[in-house]
PDB file of C-alpha atoms in Angstrom:
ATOM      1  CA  UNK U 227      23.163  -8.319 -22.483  1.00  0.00           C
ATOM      2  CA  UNK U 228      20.945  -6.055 -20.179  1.00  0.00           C
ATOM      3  CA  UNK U 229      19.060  -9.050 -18.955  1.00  0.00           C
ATOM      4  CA  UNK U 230      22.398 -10.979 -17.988  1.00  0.00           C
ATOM      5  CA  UNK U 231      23.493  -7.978 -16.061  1.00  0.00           C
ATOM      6  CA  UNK U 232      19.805  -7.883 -14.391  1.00  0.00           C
ATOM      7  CA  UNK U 233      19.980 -11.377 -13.640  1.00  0.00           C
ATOM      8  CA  UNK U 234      23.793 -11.012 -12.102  1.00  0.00           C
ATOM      9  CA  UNK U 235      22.810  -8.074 -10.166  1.00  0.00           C
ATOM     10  CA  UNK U 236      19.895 -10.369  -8.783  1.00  0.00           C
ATOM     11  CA  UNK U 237      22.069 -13.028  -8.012  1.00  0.00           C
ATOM     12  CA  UNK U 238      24.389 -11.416  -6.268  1.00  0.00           C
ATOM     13  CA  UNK U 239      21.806  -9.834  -3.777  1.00  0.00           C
ATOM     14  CA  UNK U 240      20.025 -12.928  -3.167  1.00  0.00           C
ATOM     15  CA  UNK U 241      23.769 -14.513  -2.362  1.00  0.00           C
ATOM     16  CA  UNK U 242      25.396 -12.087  -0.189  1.00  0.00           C
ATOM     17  CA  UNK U 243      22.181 -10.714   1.251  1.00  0.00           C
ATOM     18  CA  UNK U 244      21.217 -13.985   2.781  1.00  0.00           C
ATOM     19  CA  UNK U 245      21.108 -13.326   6.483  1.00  0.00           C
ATOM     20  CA  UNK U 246      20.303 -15.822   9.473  1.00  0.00           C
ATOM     21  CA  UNK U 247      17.156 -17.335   8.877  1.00  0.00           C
ATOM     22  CA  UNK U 248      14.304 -16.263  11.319  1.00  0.00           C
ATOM     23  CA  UNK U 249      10.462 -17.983  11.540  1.00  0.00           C
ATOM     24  CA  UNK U 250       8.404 -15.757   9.415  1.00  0.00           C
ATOM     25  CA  UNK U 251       4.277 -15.758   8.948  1.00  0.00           C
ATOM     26  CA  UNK U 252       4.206 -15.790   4.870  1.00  0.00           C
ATOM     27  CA  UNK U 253       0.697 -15.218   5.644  1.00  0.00           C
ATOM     28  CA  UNK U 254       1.309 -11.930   6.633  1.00  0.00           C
ATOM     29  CA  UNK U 255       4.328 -11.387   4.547  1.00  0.00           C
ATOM     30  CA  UNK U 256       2.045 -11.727   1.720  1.00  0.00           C
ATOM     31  CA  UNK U 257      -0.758  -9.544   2.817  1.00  0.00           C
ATOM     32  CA  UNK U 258       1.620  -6.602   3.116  1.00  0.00           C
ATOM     33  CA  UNK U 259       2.930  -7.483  -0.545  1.00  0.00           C
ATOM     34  CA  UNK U 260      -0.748  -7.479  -1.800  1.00  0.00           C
ATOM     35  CA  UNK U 261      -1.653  -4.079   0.320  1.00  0.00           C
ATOM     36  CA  UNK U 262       1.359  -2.678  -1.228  1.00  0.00           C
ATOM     37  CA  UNK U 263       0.147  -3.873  -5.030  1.00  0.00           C
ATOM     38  CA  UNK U 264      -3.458  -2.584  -3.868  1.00  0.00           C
ATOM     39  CA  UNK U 265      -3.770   0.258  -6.773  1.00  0.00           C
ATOM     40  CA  UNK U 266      -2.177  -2.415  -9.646  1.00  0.00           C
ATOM     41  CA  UNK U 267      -5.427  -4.906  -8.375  1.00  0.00           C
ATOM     42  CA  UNK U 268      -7.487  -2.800  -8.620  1.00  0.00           C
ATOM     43  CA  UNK U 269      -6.983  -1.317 -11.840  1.00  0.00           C
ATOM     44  CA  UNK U 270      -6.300  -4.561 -13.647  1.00  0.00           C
ATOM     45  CA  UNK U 271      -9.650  -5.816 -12.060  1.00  0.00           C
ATOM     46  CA  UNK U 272      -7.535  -8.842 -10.700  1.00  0.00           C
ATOM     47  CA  UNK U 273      -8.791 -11.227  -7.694  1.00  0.00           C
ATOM     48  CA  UNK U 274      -5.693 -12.392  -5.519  1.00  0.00           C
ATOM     49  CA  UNK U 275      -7.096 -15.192  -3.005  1.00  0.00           C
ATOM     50  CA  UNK U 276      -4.669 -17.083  -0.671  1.00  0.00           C
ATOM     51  CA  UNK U 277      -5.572 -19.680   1.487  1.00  0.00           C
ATOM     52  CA  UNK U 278      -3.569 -20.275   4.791  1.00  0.00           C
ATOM     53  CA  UNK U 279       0.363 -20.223   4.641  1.00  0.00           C
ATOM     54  CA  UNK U 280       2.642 -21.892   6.900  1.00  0.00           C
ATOM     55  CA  UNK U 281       5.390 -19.778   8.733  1.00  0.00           C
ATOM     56  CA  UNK U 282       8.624 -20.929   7.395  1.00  0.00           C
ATOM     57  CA  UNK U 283      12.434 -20.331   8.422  1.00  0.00           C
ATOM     58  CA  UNK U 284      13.675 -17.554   5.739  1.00  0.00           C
ATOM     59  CA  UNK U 285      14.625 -14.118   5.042  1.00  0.00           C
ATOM     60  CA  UNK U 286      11.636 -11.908   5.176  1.00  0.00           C
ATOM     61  CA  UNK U 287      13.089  -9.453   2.796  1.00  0.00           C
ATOM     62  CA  UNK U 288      13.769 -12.020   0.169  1.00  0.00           C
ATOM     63  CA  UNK U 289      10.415 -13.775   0.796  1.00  0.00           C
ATOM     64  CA  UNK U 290       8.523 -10.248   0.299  1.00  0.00           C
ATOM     65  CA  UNK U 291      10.654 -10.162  -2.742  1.00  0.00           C
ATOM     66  CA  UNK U 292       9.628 -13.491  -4.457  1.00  0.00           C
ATOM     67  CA  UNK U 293       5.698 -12.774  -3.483  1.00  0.00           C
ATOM     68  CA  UNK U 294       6.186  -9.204  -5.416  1.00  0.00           C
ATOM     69  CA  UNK U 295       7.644 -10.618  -8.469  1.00  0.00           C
ATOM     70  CA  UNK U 296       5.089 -13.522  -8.622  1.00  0.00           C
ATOM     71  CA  UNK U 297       1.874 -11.319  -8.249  1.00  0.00           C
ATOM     72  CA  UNK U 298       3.231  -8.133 -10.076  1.00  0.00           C
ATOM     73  CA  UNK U 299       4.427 -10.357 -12.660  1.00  0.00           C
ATOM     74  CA  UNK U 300       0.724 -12.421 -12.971  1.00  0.00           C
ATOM     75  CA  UNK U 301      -0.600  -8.578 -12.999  1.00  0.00           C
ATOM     76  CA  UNK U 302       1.235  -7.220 -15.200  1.00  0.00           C
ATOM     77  CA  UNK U 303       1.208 -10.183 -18.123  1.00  0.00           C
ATOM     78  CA  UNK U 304      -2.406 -11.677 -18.007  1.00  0.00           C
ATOM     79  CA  UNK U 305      -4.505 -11.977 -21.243  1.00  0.00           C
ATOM     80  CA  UNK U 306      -7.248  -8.678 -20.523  1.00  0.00           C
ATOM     81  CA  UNK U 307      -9.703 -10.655 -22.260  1.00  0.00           C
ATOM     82  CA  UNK U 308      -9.233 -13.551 -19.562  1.00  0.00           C
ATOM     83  CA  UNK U 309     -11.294 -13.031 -16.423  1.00  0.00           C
ATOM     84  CA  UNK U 310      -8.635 -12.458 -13.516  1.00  0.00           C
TER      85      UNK U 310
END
Protein backbone atom coordinates (compact mmCIF):
# COMPACT_ATOMS: atom_id res chain seq x y z
CA UNK A 1 0.00 0.00 0.00
CA UNK A 2 2.92 2.49 0.77
CA UNK A 3 4.39 1.91 -2.63
CA UNK A 4 0.94 2.69 -4.45
CA UNK A 5 0.72 5.88 -2.53
CA UNK A 6 4.58 6.59 -3.55
CA UNK A 7 3.88 5.83 -6.97
CA UNK A 8 0.48 8.17 -6.96
CA UNK A 9 2.27 10.89 -5.30
CA UNK A 10 4.89 10.52 -8.25
CA UNK A 11 2.41 10.56 -10.75
CA UNK A 12 0.72 13.28 -9.86
CA UNK A 13 3.90 15.57 -9.82
CA UNK A 14 5.15 14.43 -13.02
CA UNK A 15 1.34 15.29 -14.42
CA UNK A 16 0.54 18.58 -13.07
CA UNK A 17 4.14 19.72 -12.80
CA UNK A 18 4.70 19.50 -16.49
CA UNK A 19 5.50 23.01 -17.56
CA UNK A 20 6.28 24.43 -21.20
CA UNK A 21 8.96 22.59 -22.59
CA UNK A 22 12.30 24.57 -23.00
CA UNK A 23 15.75 23.21 -25.01
CA UNK A 24 17.83 21.82 -22.28
CA UNK A 25 21.77 20.51 -22.48
CA UNK A 26 21.21 16.88 -20.70
CA UNK A 27 24.84 17.04 -20.88
CA UNK A 28 25.00 19.42 -18.34
CA UNK A 29 21.85 18.46 -16.63
CA UNK A 30 23.57 15.33 -15.90
CA UNK A 31 26.87 16.59 -14.72
CA UNK A 32 25.14 18.60 -12.00
CA UNK A 33 23.15 15.29 -11.02
CA UNK A 34 26.53 13.39 -10.82
CA UNK A 35 28.36 16.48 -8.83
CA UNK A 36 25.46 16.35 -6.60
CA UNK A 37 25.83 12.24 -6.09
CA UNK A 38 29.75 13.02 -5.81
CA UNK A 39 30.13 11.57 -2.02
CA UNK A 40 27.65 8.27 -2.96
CA UNK A 41 30.54 7.64 -6.07
CA UNK A 42 32.89 7.86 -4.29
CA UNK A 43 32.18 5.74 -1.48
CA UNK A 44 30.65 2.94 -3.50
CA UNK A 45 33.91 3.09 -5.65
CA UNK A 46 31.51 3.49 -8.74
CA UNK A 47 32.75 4.87 -12.32
CA UNK A 48 29.86 6.98 -14.03
CA UNK A 49 31.09 7.72 -17.78
CA UNK A 50 28.74 9.52 -20.26
CA UNK A 51 29.47 10.14 -23.62
CA UNK A 52 27.92 13.24 -25.42
CA UNK A 53 24.09 13.99 -24.92
CA UNK A 54 21.92 15.78 -27.19
CA UNK A 55 19.92 18.88 -25.86
CA UNK A 56 16.36 17.92 -25.96
CA UNK A 57 12.93 19.91 -25.51
CA UNK A 58 11.82 18.97 -21.73
CA UNK A 59 11.43 20.00 -18.26
CA UNK A 60 14.76 20.39 -16.65
CA UNK A 61 13.43 19.63 -13.26
CA UNK A 62 11.90 16.39 -14.31
CA UNK A 63 14.93 15.48 -16.48
CA UNK A 64 17.34 16.10 -13.31
CA UNK A 65 14.82 13.92 -11.67
CA UNK A 66 14.94 10.79 -13.97
CA UNK A 67 19.04 11.09 -14.15
CA UNK A 68 18.93 10.99 -10.06
CA UNK A 69 16.79 8.02 -9.82
CA UNK A 70 18.71 6.12 -12.59
CA UNK A 71 22.29 6.67 -11.11
CA UNK A 72 21.28 6.68 -7.33
CA UNK A 73 19.32 3.73 -8.04
CA UNK A 74 22.49 1.79 -10.10
CA UNK A 75 24.47 3.08 -6.80
CA UNK A 76 22.61 2.11 -4.43
CA UNK A 77 21.64 -1.72 -5.76
CA UNK A 78 24.89 -3.02 -7.50
CA UNK A 79 26.38 -6.46 -6.53
CA UNK A 80 29.76 -5.05 -4.19
CA UNK A 81 31.52 -7.94 -5.42
CA UNK A 82 30.94 -6.67 -9.15
CA UNK A 83 33.52 -4.13 -10.29
CA UNK A 84 31.48 -0.75 -10.81
Amino acid sequence: MAQLLQDLLAFARVTSGAETLVPVDTGTVLAQVVGDLHAQIERTGAQVRVDRLPAVLGDVSQLRQVFQNLIGNALKFSDPARPR
